[in-house]
Structure formats: C-alpha cells, structure tokens
PDB file of C-alpha atoms in Angstrom:
ATOM      1  CA  UNK A   1      -3.988 142.195 -14.650  1.00 82.00           C
ATOM      2  CA  UNK A   2      -4.279 142.636 -10.893  1.00 94.00           C
ATOM      3  CA  UNK A   3      -5.117 139.376  -9.084  1.00 98.00           C
ATOM      4  CA  UNK A   4      -6.585 138.616  -5.693  1.00 97.00           C
ATOM      5  CA  UNK A   5      -4.190 136.035  -4.328  1.00 98.00           C
ATOM      6  CA  UNK A   6      -4.254 133.841  -1.263  1.00 99.00           C
ATOM      7  CA  UNK A   7      -0.660 133.045  -0.378  1.00 99.00           C
ATOM      8  CA  UNK A   8       0.235 130.492   2.326  1.00 99.00           C
ATOM      9  CA  UNK A   9       3.580 130.698   3.978  1.00 99.00           C
ATOM     10  CA  UNK A  10       4.288 134.262   2.852  1.00 99.00           C
ATOM     11  CA  UNK A  11       6.429 135.050   5.948  1.00 99.00           C
ATOM     12  CA  UNK A  12       8.973 132.244   5.317  1.00 98.00           C
ATOM     13  CA  UNK A  13      12.408 132.416   3.802  1.00 98.00           C
ATOM     14  CA  UNK A  14      11.135 132.446   0.253  1.00 99.00           C
ATOM     15  CA  UNK A  15       7.636 133.902   0.793  1.00 99.00           C
ATOM     16  CA  UNK A  16       8.841 137.075   2.337  1.00 99.00           C
ATOM     17  CA  UNK A  17      10.515 137.993  -0.946  1.00 99.00           C
ATOM     18  CA  UNK A  18       7.951 136.553  -3.247  1.00 99.00           C
ATOM     19  CA  UNK A  19       4.993 138.283  -1.721  1.00 99.00           C
ATOM     20  CA  UNK A  20       6.577 141.825  -2.097  1.00 99.00           C
ATOM     21  CA  UNK A  21       7.348 140.981  -5.693  1.00 99.00           C
ATOM     22  CA  UNK A  22       3.698 140.197  -6.360  1.00 99.00           C
ATOM     23  CA  UNK A  23       2.559 143.266  -4.458  1.00 98.00           C
ATOM     24  CA  UNK A  24       4.957 145.446  -6.559  1.00 98.00           C
ATOM     25  CA  UNK A  25       2.988 144.143  -9.606  1.00 98.00           C
ATOM     26  CA  UNK A  26      -0.260 145.454  -8.285  1.00 98.00           C
ATOM     27  CA  UNK A  27      -1.715 142.158  -6.914  1.00 98.00           C
ATOM     28  CA  UNK A  28      -3.724 141.961  -3.724  1.00 97.00           C
ATOM     29  CA  UNK A  29      -2.227 139.397  -1.394  1.00 98.00           C
ATOM     30  CA  UNK A  30      -3.598 137.723   1.720  1.00 98.00           C
ATOM     31  CA  UNK A  31      -0.860 135.977   3.600  1.00 98.00           C
ATOM     32  CA  UNK A  32      -1.662 132.910   5.681  1.00 98.00           C
ATOM     33  CA  UNK A  33       1.128 132.291   8.111  1.00 97.00           C
ATOM     34  CA  UNK A  34       1.701 131.809  11.903  1.00 95.00           C
ATOM     35  CA  UNK A  35       3.801 134.990  11.746  1.00 96.00           C
ATOM     36  CA  UNK A  36       2.548 138.131  10.032  1.00 97.00           C
ATOM     37  CA  UNK A  37       4.625 139.544   7.177  1.00 98.00           C
ATOM     38  CA  UNK A  38       5.834 143.027   8.031  1.00 96.00           C
ATOM     39  CA  UNK A  39       4.724 144.853   4.891  1.00 97.00           C
ATOM     40  CA  UNK A  40       1.901 147.395   5.153  1.00 96.00           C
ATOM     41  CA  UNK A  41       0.567 146.354   1.728  1.00 97.00           C
ATOM     42  CA  UNK A  42      -0.132 142.736   2.614  1.00 98.00           C
ATOM     43  CA  UNK A  43      -3.168 141.398   4.512  1.00 97.00           C
ATOM     44  CA  UNK A  44      -2.134 138.810   7.131  1.00 98.00           C
ATOM     45  CA  UNK A  45      -4.367 136.080   8.382  1.00 98.00           C
ATOM     46  CA  UNK A  46      -3.470 133.384  11.007  1.00 98.00           C
ATOM     47  CA  UNK A  47      -4.781 130.026  10.026  1.00 97.00           C
ATOM     48  CA  UNK A  48      -3.829 126.286  10.183  1.00 98.00           C
ATOM     49  CA  UNK A  49      -3.395 124.610   6.789  1.00 99.00           C
ATOM     50  CA  UNK A  50      -3.919 121.250   8.297  1.00 99.00           C
ATOM     51  CA  UNK A  51      -7.517 122.253   9.260  1.00 99.00           C
ATOM     52  CA  UNK A  52      -9.696 121.848   6.250  1.00 99.00           C
ATOM     53  CA  UNK A  53     -12.451 124.113   7.570  1.00 98.00           C
ATOM     54  CA  UNK A  54     -10.028 126.964   8.093  1.00 98.00           C
ATOM     55  CA  UNK A  55      -8.767 126.708   4.517  1.00 99.00           C
ATOM     56  CA  UNK A  56     -12.311 126.821   3.127  1.00 98.00           C
ATOM     57  CA  UNK A  57     -13.123 129.712   5.411  1.00 98.00           C
ATOM     58  CA  UNK A  58      -9.957 131.670   4.451  1.00 98.00           C
ATOM     59  CA  UNK A  59     -10.775 131.264   0.772  1.00 98.00           C
ATOM     60  CA  UNK A  60     -14.220 132.649   1.258  1.00 96.00           C
ATOM     61  CA  UNK A  61     -13.485 135.619   3.503  1.00 93.00           C
ATOM     62  CA  UNK A  62     -12.681 139.308   2.993  1.00 88.00           C
ATOM     63  CA  UNK A  63      -9.093 140.205   2.383  1.00 86.00           C
ATOM     64  CA  UNK A  64      -9.212 143.412   4.464  1.00 84.00           C
ATOM     65  CA  UNK A  65     -11.672 145.847   6.042  1.00 84.00           C
ATOM     66  CA  UNK A  66     -11.664 148.037   2.889  1.00 83.00           C
ATOM     67  CA  UNK A  67     -13.407 145.308   0.972  1.00 85.00           C
ATOM     68  CA  UNK A  68     -16.502 145.781   3.209  1.00 82.00           C
ATOM     69  CA  UNK A  69     -17.177 149.032   1.427  1.00 82.00           C
ATOM     70  CA  UNK A  70     -17.413 147.457  -1.959  1.00 77.00           C
ATOM     71  CA  UNK A  71     -19.122 144.232  -0.755  1.00 66.00           C
ATOM     72  CA  UNK A  72     -22.249 143.212  -2.676  1.00 71.00           C
ATOM     73  CA  UNK A  73     -23.372 139.758  -1.727  1.00 76.00           C
ATOM     74  CA  UNK A  74     -20.207 138.739   0.188  1.00 83.00           C
ATOM     75  CA  UNK A  75     -16.546 138.659  -0.399  1.00 89.00           C
ATOM     76  CA  UNK A  76     -14.997 138.487  -3.836  1.00 88.00           C
ATOM     77  CA  UNK A  77     -13.546 135.088  -4.922  1.00 92.00           C
ATOM     78  CA  UNK A  78      -9.794 134.625  -5.041  1.00 97.00           C
ATOM     79  CA  UNK A  79      -8.295 134.497  -8.488  1.00 98.00           C
ATOM     80  CA  UNK A  80      -5.319 132.400  -7.512  1.00 99.00           C
ATOM     81  CA  UNK A  81      -3.667 130.504  -4.653  1.00 99.00           C
ATOM     82  CA  UNK A  82       0.079 130.245  -4.029  1.00 99.00           C
ATOM     83  CA  UNK A  83       0.899 127.528  -1.502  1.00 99.00           C
ATOM     84  CA  UNK A  84       4.336 127.745   0.189  1.00 99.00           C
ATOM     85  CA  UNK A  85       3.450 126.942   3.757  1.00 99.00           C
ATOM     86  CA  UNK A  86       5.206 123.814   5.012  1.00 99.00           C
ATOM     87  CA  UNK A  87       7.759 122.324   7.356  1.00 98.00           C
ATOM     88  CA  UNK A  88      10.772 123.513   5.387  1.00 97.00           C
ATOM     89  CA  UNK A  89      13.157 120.644   5.690  1.00 97.00           C
ATOM     90  CA  UNK A  90      14.012 117.478   7.620  1.00 97.00           C
ATOM     91  CA  UNK A  91      15.224 117.671  11.259  1.00 97.00           C
ATOM     92  CA  UNK A  92      12.868 120.534  12.203  1.00 97.00           C
ATOM     93  CA  UNK A  93      10.030 118.330  13.484  1.00 98.00           C
ATOM     94  CA  UNK A  94       9.777 114.483  13.780  1.00 98.00           C
ATOM     95  CA  UNK A  95       9.651 112.846  10.401  1.00 98.00           C
ATOM     96  CA  UNK A  96       6.023 111.686  10.704  1.00 98.00           C
ATOM     97  CA  UNK A  97       5.013 115.219  11.668  1.00 98.00           C
ATOM     98  CA  UNK A  98       6.856 116.716   8.702  1.00 99.00           C
ATOM     99  CA  UNK A  99       5.083 114.318   6.399  1.00 99.00           C
ATOM    100  CA  UNK A 100       1.690 114.876   8.024  1.00 99.00           C
ATOM    101  CA  UNK A 101       1.760 118.666   8.020  1.00 99.00           C
ATOM    102  CA  UNK A 102       3.094 118.917   4.509  1.00 99.00           C
ATOM    103  CA  UNK A 103       0.801 116.417   2.889  1.00 99.00           C
ATOM    104  CA  UNK A 104      -2.409 117.077   4.799  1.00 99.00           C
ATOM    105  CA  UNK A 105      -1.852 120.870   4.495  1.00 99.00           C
ATOM    106  CA  UNK A 106      -1.359 120.718   0.770  1.00 99.00           C
ATOM    107  CA  UNK A 107      -4.359 118.417   0.316  1.00 99.00           C
ATOM    108  CA  UNK A 108      -6.562 120.858   2.214  1.00 99.00           C
ATOM    109  CA  UNK A 109      -5.350 123.904   0.253  1.00 99.00           C
ATOM    110  CA  UNK A 110      -5.869 122.200  -3.053  1.00 99.00           C
ATOM    111  CA  UNK A 111      -9.222 120.779  -2.115  1.00 99.00           C
ATOM    112  CA  UNK A 112     -10.601 124.042  -0.896  1.00 99.00           C
ATOM    113  CA  UNK A 113      -9.249 126.029  -3.847  1.00 99.00           C
ATOM    114  CA  UNK A 114     -10.511 123.647  -6.597  1.00 99.00           C
ATOM    115  CA  UNK A 115     -13.903 123.210  -4.974  1.00 98.00           C
ATOM    116  CA  UNK A 116     -14.263 126.953  -4.723  1.00 98.00           C
ATOM    117  CA  UNK A 117     -13.432 127.239  -8.458  1.00 98.00           C
ATOM    118  CA  UNK A 118      -9.970 128.793  -8.148  1.00 99.00           C
ATOM    119  CA  UNK A 119      -8.472 128.249 -11.622  1.00 98.00           C
ATOM    120  CA  UNK A 120      -4.811 128.956 -10.921  1.00 99.00           C
ATOM    121  CA  UNK A 121      -2.744 127.344  -8.128  1.00 99.00           C
ATOM    122  CA  UNK A 122       1.056 127.443  -7.739  1.00 99.00           C
ATOM    123  CA  UNK A 123       2.604 125.246  -5.001  1.00 99.00           C
ATOM    124  CA  UNK A 124       6.107 124.779  -3.709  1.00 99.00           C
ATOM    125  CA  UNK A 125       7.633 121.389  -4.384  1.00 99.00           C
ATOM    126  CA  UNK A 126      11.367 120.878  -3.985  1.00 99.00           C
ATOM    127  CA  UNK A 127      14.729 120.015  -5.490  1.00 99.00           C
ATOM    128  CA  UNK A 128      14.770 117.315  -2.837  1.00 99.00           C
ATOM    129  CA  UNK A 129      12.425 115.094  -4.851  1.00 99.00           C
ATOM    130  CA  UNK A 130      15.256 114.017  -7.012  1.00 99.00           C
ATOM    131  CA  UNK A 131      16.734 112.163  -4.025  1.00 98.00           C
ATOM    132  CA  UNK A 132      20.166 113.921  -3.886  1.00 98.00           C
ATOM    133  CA  UNK A 133      19.823 116.649  -1.307  1.00 98.00           C
ATOM    134  CA  UNK A 134      18.886 114.659   1.831  1.00 97.00           C
ATOM    135  CA  UNK A 135      20.317 111.320   0.736  1.00 96.00           C
ATOM    136  CA  UNK A 136      22.173 109.056   3.196  1.00 95.00           C
ATOM    137  CA  UNK A 137      25.668 109.210   1.818  1.00 96.00           C
ATOM    138  CA  UNK A 138      26.503 110.508  -1.621  1.00 96.00           C
ATOM    139  CA  UNK A 139      23.845 110.055  -4.313  1.00 97.00           C
ATOM    140  CA  UNK A 140      24.564 111.406  -7.852  1.00 98.00           C
ATOM    141  CA  UNK A 141      22.067 112.334 -10.473  1.00 99.00           C
ATOM    142  CA  UNK A 142      21.284 109.638 -13.078  1.00 98.00           C
ATOM    143  CA  UNK A 143      22.071 112.163 -15.852  1.00 99.00           C
ATOM    144  CA  UNK A 144      22.992 115.833 -16.409  1.00 99.00           C
ATOM    145  CA  UNK A 145      21.564 118.361 -16.680  1.00 99.00           C
ATOM    146  CA  UNK A 146      18.814 117.454 -14.176  1.00 99.00           C
ATOM    147  CA  UNK A 147      15.556 118.180 -15.946  1.00 99.00           C
ATOM    148  CA  UNK A 148      12.034 117.634 -14.856  1.00 99.00           C
ATOM    149  CA  UNK A 149      11.881 114.137 -16.373  1.00 98.00           C
ATOM    150  CA  UNK A 150      14.742 113.013 -14.232  1.00 99.00           C
ATOM    151  CA  UNK A 151      13.564 110.117 -11.855  1.00 99.00           C
ATOM    152  CA  UNK A 152      12.294 111.193  -8.527  1.00 98.00           C
ATOM    153  CA  UNK A 153      13.622 108.937  -5.760  1.00 96.00           C
ATOM    154  CA  UNK A 154      13.449 110.580  -2.282  1.00 95.00           C
ATOM    155  CA  UNK A 155      14.255 108.626   0.942  1.00 93.00           C
ATOM    156  CA  UNK A 156      13.550 111.300   3.520  1.00 98.00           C
ATOM    157  CA  UNK A 157      10.227 112.506   4.980  1.00 98.00           C
ATOM    158  CA  UNK A 158      10.393 116.029   3.610  1.00 98.00           C
ATOM    159  CA  UNK A 159      11.087 114.957   0.030  1.00 98.00           C
ATOM    160  CA  UNK A 160       8.510 112.149   0.267  1.00 99.00           C
ATOM    161  CA  UNK A 161       5.893 114.739   1.307  1.00 99.00           C
ATOM    162  CA  UNK A 162       6.731 116.957  -1.711  1.00 99.00           C
ATOM    163  CA  UNK A 163       6.522 114.014  -4.103  1.00 99.00           C
ATOM    164  CA  UNK A 164       3.168 113.017  -2.605  1.00 99.00           C
ATOM    165  CA  UNK A 165       2.015 116.595  -3.023  1.00 99.00           C
ATOM    166  CA  UNK A 166       2.885 116.533  -6.697  1.00 99.00           C
ATOM    167  CA  UNK A 167       0.743 113.452  -7.191  1.00 99.00           C
ATOM    168  CA  UNK A 168      -2.054 115.054  -5.232  1.00 99.00           C
ATOM    169  CA  UNK A 169      -1.914 118.254  -7.265  1.00 99.00           C
ATOM    170  CA  UNK A 170      -1.946 116.284 -10.598  1.00 99.00           C
ATOM    171  CA  UNK A 171      -5.176 114.502  -9.436  1.00 99.00           C
ATOM    172  CA  UNK A 172      -6.810 117.844  -8.508  1.00 99.00           C
ATOM    173  CA  UNK A 173      -5.802 119.402 -11.863  1.00 99.00           C
ATOM    174  CA  UNK A 174      -7.229 116.520 -13.703  1.00 98.00           C
ATOM    175  CA  UNK A 175     -10.471 116.473 -11.718  1.00 98.00           C
ATOM    176  CA  UNK A 176     -11.093 120.230 -11.757  1.00 99.00           C
ATOM    177  CA  UNK A 177      -9.479 121.394 -15.019  1.00 98.00           C
ATOM    178  CA  UNK A 178      -7.585 124.044 -13.047  1.00 99.00           C
ATOM    179  CA  UNK A 179      -4.027 125.080 -13.892  1.00 99.00           C
ATOM    180  CA  UNK A 180      -1.842 123.737 -11.081  1.00 99.00           C
ATOM    181  CA  UNK A 181       1.926 124.310 -11.356  1.00 99.00           C
ATOM    182  CA  UNK A 182       4.497 122.876  -8.977  1.00 99.00           C
ATOM    183  CA  UNK A 183       7.881 124.430  -8.475  1.00 99.00           C
ATOM    184  CA  UNK A 184      10.815 122.185  -7.563  1.00 99.00           C
ATOM    185  CA  UNK A 185      12.508 125.013  -5.853  1.00 99.00           C
ATOM    186  CA  UNK A 186      16.313 124.958  -5.477  1.00 99.00           C
ATOM    187  CA  UNK A 187      18.287 126.302  -2.559  1.00 99.00           C
ATOM    188  CA  UNK A 188      16.802 129.730  -1.817  1.00 99.00           C
ATOM    189  CA  UNK A 189      19.296 132.547  -1.434  1.00 99.00           C
ATOM    190  CA  UNK A 190      18.148 135.831   0.131  1.00 99.00           C
ATOM    191  CA  UNK A 191      19.916 139.078  -0.869  1.00 98.00           C
ATOM    192  CA  UNK A 192      21.871 139.405   2.359  1.00 98.00           C
ATOM    193  CA  UNK A 193      23.214 135.832   2.129  1.00 98.00           C
ATOM    194  CA  UNK A 194      25.493 136.260  -0.820  1.00 98.00           C
ATOM    195  CA  UNK A 195      28.280 137.917   1.033  1.00 97.00           C
ATOM    196  CA  UNK A 196      28.195 135.250   3.744  1.00 97.00           C
ATOM    197  CA  UNK A 197      27.667 132.103   1.898  1.00 98.00           C
ATOM    198  CA  UNK A 198      29.221 132.421  -1.599  1.00 98.00           C
ATOM    199  CA  UNK A 199      32.818 132.932  -0.485  1.00 97.00           C
ATOM    200  CA  UNK A 200      32.514 129.663   1.309  1.00 97.00           C
ATOM    201  CA  UNK A 201      31.224 127.968  -1.766  1.00 98.00           C
ATOM    202  CA  UNK A 202      34.092 129.336  -3.797  1.00 97.00           C
ATOM    203  CA  UNK A 203      36.577 128.004  -1.283  1.00 96.00           C
ATOM    204  CA  UNK A 204      34.896 124.552  -1.041  1.00 98.00           C
ATOM    205  CA  UNK A 205      32.633 123.754  -3.989  1.00 98.00           C
ATOM    206  CA  UNK A 206      31.767 120.434  -2.474  1.00 98.00           C
ATOM    207  CA  UNK A 207      29.426 122.219  -0.080  1.00 98.00           C
ATOM    208  CA  UNK A 208      27.060 122.565  -3.098  1.00 98.00           C
ATOM    209  CA  UNK A 209      26.987 118.941  -4.132  1.00 98.00           C
ATOM    210  CA  UNK A 210      23.828 118.081  -2.331  1.00 98.00           C
ATOM    211  CA  UNK A 211      22.055 120.923  -4.080  1.00 99.00           C
ATOM    212  CA  UNK A 212      23.403 119.856  -7.530  1.00 99.00           C
ATOM    213  CA  UNK A 213      25.137 123.236  -7.408  1.00 99.00           C
ATOM    214  CA  UNK A 214      21.837 124.996  -7.731  1.00 99.00           C
ATOM    215  CA  UNK A 215      20.520 128.172  -6.154  1.00 99.00           C
ATOM    216  CA  UNK A 216      17.502 130.439  -6.725  1.00 99.00           C
ATOM    217  CA  UNK A 217      17.550 134.049  -5.715  1.00 99.00           C
ATOM    218  CA  UNK A 218      14.434 134.681  -3.681  1.00 99.00           C
ATOM    219  CA  UNK A 219      13.504 137.645  -5.903  1.00 99.00           C
ATOM    220  CA  UNK A 220      13.880 135.674  -9.083  1.00 99.00           C
ATOM    221  CA  UNK A 221      11.599 133.056  -7.473  1.00 99.00           C
ATOM    222  CA  UNK A 222       9.065 135.921  -7.179  1.00 99.00           C
ATOM    223  CA  UNK A 223       9.355 136.381 -10.857  1.00 99.00           C
ATOM    224  CA  UNK A 224       8.846 132.695 -11.487  1.00 99.00           C
ATOM    225  CA  UNK A 225       5.669 132.683  -9.372  1.00 99.00           C
ATOM    226  CA  UNK A 226       4.431 135.789 -11.173  1.00 99.00           C
ATOM    227  CA  UNK A 227       5.076 134.143 -14.611  1.00 99.00           C
ATOM    228  CA  UNK A 228       3.120 131.089 -13.429  1.00 99.00           C
ATOM    229  CA  UNK A 229       0.180 133.323 -12.539  1.00 99.00           C
ATOM    230  CA  UNK A 230       0.318 134.990 -16.003  1.00 98.00           C
ATOM    231  CA  UNK A 231       0.634 131.726 -17.930  1.00 99.00           C
ATOM    232  CA  UNK A 232      -2.581 129.996 -18.561  1.00 98.00           C
ATOM    233  CA  UNK A 233      -3.707 126.697 -20.120  1.00 98.00           C
ATOM    234  CA  UNK A 234      -0.867 124.307 -19.167  1.00 99.00           C
ATOM    235  CA  UNK A 235      -2.948 122.086 -16.965  1.00 99.00           C
ATOM    236  CA  UNK A 236      -0.695 120.335 -14.398  1.00 99.00           C
ATOM    237  CA  UNK A 237       2.985 120.992 -14.740  1.00 99.00           C
ATOM    238  CA  UNK A 238       6.107 120.884 -12.580  1.00 99.00           C
ATOM    239  CA  UNK A 239       9.076 123.212 -13.080  1.00 99.00           C
ATOM    240  CA  UNK A 240      12.615 123.282 -11.760  1.00 99.00           C
ATOM    241  CA  UNK A 241      13.066 126.691 -10.111  1.00 99.00           C
ATOM    242  CA  UNK A 242      16.698 127.650 -10.236  1.00 99.00           C
ATOM    243  CA  UNK A 243      18.943 130.385 -11.595  1.00 99.00           C
ATOM    244  CA  UNK A 244      20.823 130.270 -14.915  1.00 99.00           C
ATOM    245  CA  UNK A 245      24.312 129.508 -13.438  1.00 98.00           C
ATOM    246  CA  UNK A 246      25.747 127.171 -10.866  1.00 98.00           C
ATOM    247  CA  UNK A 247      26.535 128.454  -7.347  1.00 98.00           C
ATOM    248  CA  UNK A 248      30.311 128.039  -7.488  1.00 98.00           C
ATOM    249  CA  UNK A 249      33.151 129.700  -9.342  1.00 96.00           C
ATOM    250  CA  UNK A 250      33.812 126.863 -11.677  1.00 97.00           C
ATOM    251  CA  UNK A 251      32.818 126.182 -15.207  1.00 98.00           C
ATOM    252  CA  UNK A 252      30.195 123.574 -15.786  1.00 99.00           C
ATOM    253  CA  UNK A 253      32.774 121.290 -17.343  1.00 99.00           C
ATOM    254  CA  UNK A 254      35.024 121.646 -14.324  1.00 98.00           C
ATOM    255  CA  UNK A 255      32.149 120.691 -11.968  1.00 99.00           C
ATOM    256  CA  UNK A 256      31.389 117.665 -14.028  1.00 99.00           C
ATOM    257  CA  UNK A 257      35.033 116.563 -14.186  1.00 98.00           C
ATOM    258  CA  UNK A 258      35.500 116.939 -10.437  1.00 98.00           C
ATOM    259  CA  UNK A 259      32.136 115.671  -9.112  1.00 99.00           C
ATOM    260  CA  UNK A 260      30.330 113.763 -11.801  1.00 99.00           C
ATOM    261  CA  UNK A 261      32.938 112.071 -14.104  1.00 98.00           C
ATOM    262  CA  UNK A 262      30.852 108.966 -14.634  1.00 98.00           C
ATOM    263  CA  UNK A 263      27.334 110.626 -14.972  1.00 99.00           C
ATOM    264  CA  UNK A 264      25.991 110.764 -18.520  1.00 99.00           C
ATOM    265  CA  UNK A 265      25.645 114.240 -20.015  1.00 99.00           C
ATOM    266  CA  UNK A 266      22.615 114.308 -22.327  1.00 98.00           C
ATOM    267  CA  UNK A 267      23.397 117.522 -24.327  1.00 98.00           C
ATOM    268  CA  UNK A 268      26.001 120.261 -24.790  1.00 98.00           C
ATOM    269  CA  UNK A 269      26.044 122.716 -21.929  1.00 98.00           C
ATOM    270  CA  UNK A 270      26.987 126.318 -21.757  1.00 98.00           C
ATOM    271  CA  UNK A 271      30.235 127.389 -20.086  1.00 98.00           C
ATOM    272  CA  UNK A 272      28.524 128.140 -16.833  1.00 97.00           C
ATOM    273  CA  UNK A 273      25.076 126.615 -17.486  1.00 99.00           C
ATOM    274  CA  UNK A 274      23.285 125.274 -14.425  1.00 99.00           C
ATOM    275  CA  UNK A 275      23.345 121.527 -13.925  1.00 99.00           C
ATOM    276  CA  UNK A 276      19.915 121.922 -12.373  1.00 99.00           C
ATOM    277  CA  UNK A 277      18.184 122.880 -15.628  1.00 99.00           C
ATOM    278  CA  UNK A 278      15.844 125.846 -15.722  1.00 99.00           C
ATOM    279  CA  UNK A 279      15.285 125.621 -19.418  1.00 99.00           C
ATOM    280  CA  UNK A 280      11.592 124.698 -18.961  1.00 99.00           C
ATOM    281  CA  UNK A 281      10.689 127.862 -16.928  1.00 99.00           C
ATOM    282  CA  UNK A 282      12.514 129.979 -19.575  1.00 99.00           C
ATOM    283  CA  UNK A 283      10.793 128.271 -22.547  1.00 99.00           C
ATOM    284  CA  UNK A 284       7.283 127.841 -21.115  1.00 99.00           C
ATOM    285  CA  UNK A 285       6.980 130.706 -18.661  1.00 99.00           C
ATOM    286  CA  UNK A 286       9.339 133.248 -20.122  1.00 99.00           C
ATOM    287  CA  UNK A 287      11.502 133.509 -17.041  1.00 99.00           C
ATOM    288  CA  UNK A 288      14.437 135.914 -17.423  1.00 99.00           C
ATOM    289  CA  UNK A 289      17.036 135.859 -14.562  1.00 99.00           C
ATOM    290  CA  UNK A 290      17.549 139.225 -12.917  1.00 99.00           C
ATOM    291  CA  UNK A 291      19.700 138.338  -9.947  1.00 99.00           C
ATOM    292  CA  UNK A 292      22.772 136.187 -10.914  1.00 98.00           C
ATOM    293  CA  UNK A 293      25.235 135.774  -7.987  1.00 98.00           C
ATOM    294  CA  UNK A 294      27.994 137.634  -9.722  1.00 95.00           C
ATOM    295  CA  UNK A 295      26.063 140.912  -9.333  1.00 96.00           C
ATOM    296  CA  UNK A 296      26.443 140.648  -5.584  1.00 97.00           C
ATOM    297  CA  UNK A 297      29.737 138.945  -4.905  1.00 96.00           C
ATOM    298  CA  UNK A 298      33.091 139.061  -6.636  1.00 90.00           C
ATOM    299  CA  UNK A 299      34.317 136.044  -8.361  1.00 84.00           C
ATOM    300  CA  UNK A 300      37.851 134.826  -7.469  1.00 80.00           C
ATOM    301  CA  UNK A 301      38.419 134.382 -11.186  1.00 73.00           C
ATOM    302  CA  UNK A 302      38.129 138.168 -11.478  1.00 64.00           C
ATOM    303  CA  UNK A 303      41.068 138.556  -9.218  1.00 65.00           C
ATOM    304  CA  UNK A 304      43.319 136.222 -11.313  1.00 56.00           C
TER     305      UNK A 304
END
C-alpha cells in the first residue's frame, strides 16, 4: 500500500538512504530538512522542527503542485510521519542547544502528528541511550547481548535528549492510541564507507567498543523503517536497529573474551551474532538483512 509520508531529516546521513528506499516502494515522501534531498521523486520543504506552528502547517499542506489537480476540500492527510531530524551527536552544538533542539523538535512533531490523527509515527532514537557510546571513560554493558530491556543510563546531552524523546513518544502513544515506534539506531554505515572504515576496524577492533561493535547499513535501515510502516497494532515500542553481525572480523566469542570477559552473557550466541541484538526487529517486524559488511569488503580471515 502506498503511503503519504512526512519525513523529517531526510537529507541527513541516514535519511538520504532511507527516503529513496521508501520511494522505491511507491510511497510519496515530503522531506523536511534545511538542505533539499537531491532526488527528483522527493518533495522538499524547508521548515523548523522547533517551531510548533510550522510542524502543524507542514502536516496540513500539499505535498507538491500536482496535488492541486486532485484537491477537493484541501490537502490529503498524511498517513505516516518518520522523524529523523536532529542534532546528530554531541560536540556539534553546545550541549544545551543539542538537548533543546532534539527534545523540543520531537515534541512538536509528535504533538502535531497525533493531534492531526496520524496513526503511524516512526522516530529515530539511538544506541547512545544505553550509556556506552559517549561515556566518559570506558563503560561496559551490564549484560550481553544488549537487548531493548537493557538499562538506559546516558550521561551526555545527545543521549539524554533521545531518552527524553522515548518517554515523550510513549505518552503520546498512550494518549492518542497511535502506533509510535522508536528505533535505537546503531552506527550508520553508508555504502561508500565500507572500503574506508572496515579495514581500520579489522586492524583495531577496539575502535568499535563504544558502538558495542554494532553497525547498521543505511539501506537496511530503510527496510526497518518500511517494516515499521507496514506493521500495525504494536502501540508504543522501541527497537534496536542494527545488522545481524558485528562490525569486526572476530567471532562473537573472541570479542567477548577480549573486551567483555566479566560481563554476563544471558543466552547462547551464534558464531558471529551481533552483541547489539536485533532479534526484536526480526521477530516483530520481519526484518531480513540485505547488506552485511562481508558483501562489500573482504575479510582478513578469507586470506588466511
């Protein structure tokens, strides 16, 4: 089924791959971003997510000039909202500004969408909510694999904003009855980055410690968003968004022995199974990985 989707942040590192994925599946996408997405199929709109009025206006407007021909009584409502727009990490803007933009922006998007009766909202949360990625010093998970019920314990402004957004989303889902799904997105890898980054990860696996050795191919993230849009009736949920394997050329057991010898392991793991568990998106959403790293870069083990 083709959906009319308002997508915030569709020109960013993740969005510029997720939006084309949705377009390829026949959806109509309006992209709200400060920079237009260079795809002739997308409809770009410049708007400020921290301005509540602009969000209400964007959600009640036409997607493109062609809709004027079919207009009867005003623009069609949007079927879904995908909210990715944010300050993308710490050390981009001052901490208070990161927190303000990310939390106020998300509140405005959620409020406008639910008050305008949008029944499906997908928003970007983050792996950083677990408190490992931007920790001061080394922080290890409390248990492995890291599932969605792992404690969230951020200390930085970015992760704090994402955790606040999860609480906000849960309230709006409870109040409105809409399906609102949060994606705790791992380290996003674009197609051109495999050749540059992964040989470094193979040489020094410790580079991946802060990401719990996780990655998510930006195109597979597109599939995850699409599966969220197609899966109804879950209410409020959060999902880890990562690929099936770890981002280094070590077995899962080797990673645990080297980096997490004292961390409890709660179940048997596959030989290369990701320590940042994506079991929930596979079981509830039907996600099937299409872009594992070994399709794009040669493993040193293959040369042994």
